[in-house]
């Protein structure tokens, strides 16, 4: 037994000495793949998933090669090397498949050939799997001797049919694509560098430089294609940030909003779930004795909702400045939005017009959330009459209702991002918690009221991602 272990150790060290360079290349290649993988982790451009998968399988190829070198030639260990050979061939198969998917996504393959390739390649892929796995039962394309020596059979070409077809088709599609020349050349290196290595090393199986060439191609692809897509994404992100600034500039954001008016105090906030949102609020003096307050929520998310939001805000304010009733403002705004609403978007809206001298607020609701009214220091939901959403149906009519505010009374309005805020257990924040937070805040200013509600929402949501815009407005009537 002791002699057997001595022979085993001698053989291991002999293999390490013979293949020290290849093993070193394998190890360094694996580390480089890992670095490239983590370098692409935060990239969200097209093909990111396929690119990361390419890195993982290239790294796997290096590791399989390294383990193969250590076991090849060890007495009675041929079955271990057989497994490594099988894994190596499967990795090659997956690599060309992932590469085809990657360049198809990033370079945008189109046409009949692409459609044909998408049908034929999966069939050939399954055929190659059957051929490779058949070696477990019968030495179809290769054999591994008891001492671990690899030997190809006369029909070994069967396991390369898919590789050749996929490589040729991918090459042709890359050349035909409408992308810049440097991106095409970068993509083609993944095919031609390994081919060059194969020709210069007379097809020697298990040579670490095979995966080294693939890794070099990955780095070139990363620099010229992946980063190009990322730059475009960064440009889009910059434009979204600019859109956010434009949108924010359209909303009243200077507080106190009316420092010379002691009869009331108002505060508002909007936190979009994305760079730009569909919520908006507004308040403005219609005349010296009337204050208009609006809060709304556009259907959808992102840029389309933001564009419709800016149109809706302008339309509602323009009609409100005419000095007409709240219901008439919504009626006319609905007609205007329906007339040019080709995208079939809509907006829920609540509007209140405060007569400052009397504390009477005339309100109308177009499918929006119920307002919360504070009288005598206690908040309660006011389940007002809802009309149909703006932009949803031509000819819709709306009704006014009145809220009589006394000194110290408040009105809190909000979008559905508040009650529908969700925690990690998929529980909704709800209006009950909102009313509880409002009453817990006590007799504080509108600004502090919003801070208390937001803190309550944040505590409830925890680490869950905000999925909807969160907008709030609070107005306090202080009397004359």
Coordinates of C-alpha atoms in Angstrom, one line a residue, residues 429 433-434 437 451-461:
X429 CA -49.3 49.6 3.5
X433 CA -51.8 52.7 8.3
X434 CA -51.7 56.0 6.5
X437 CA -49.5 57.8 10.7
X451 CA -42.3 63.6 6.7
X452 CA -44.1 61.5 9.3
X453 CA -46.1 59.7 6.6
X454 CA -43.0 59.0 4.5
X455 CA -41.1 57.7 7.5
X456 CA -44.0 55.4 8.3
X457 CA -44.1 54.1 4.7
X458 CA -40.3 53.6 4.7
X459 CA -40.4 51.7 8.0
X460 CA -43.2 49.4 6.7
X461 CA -41.6 48.8 3.3

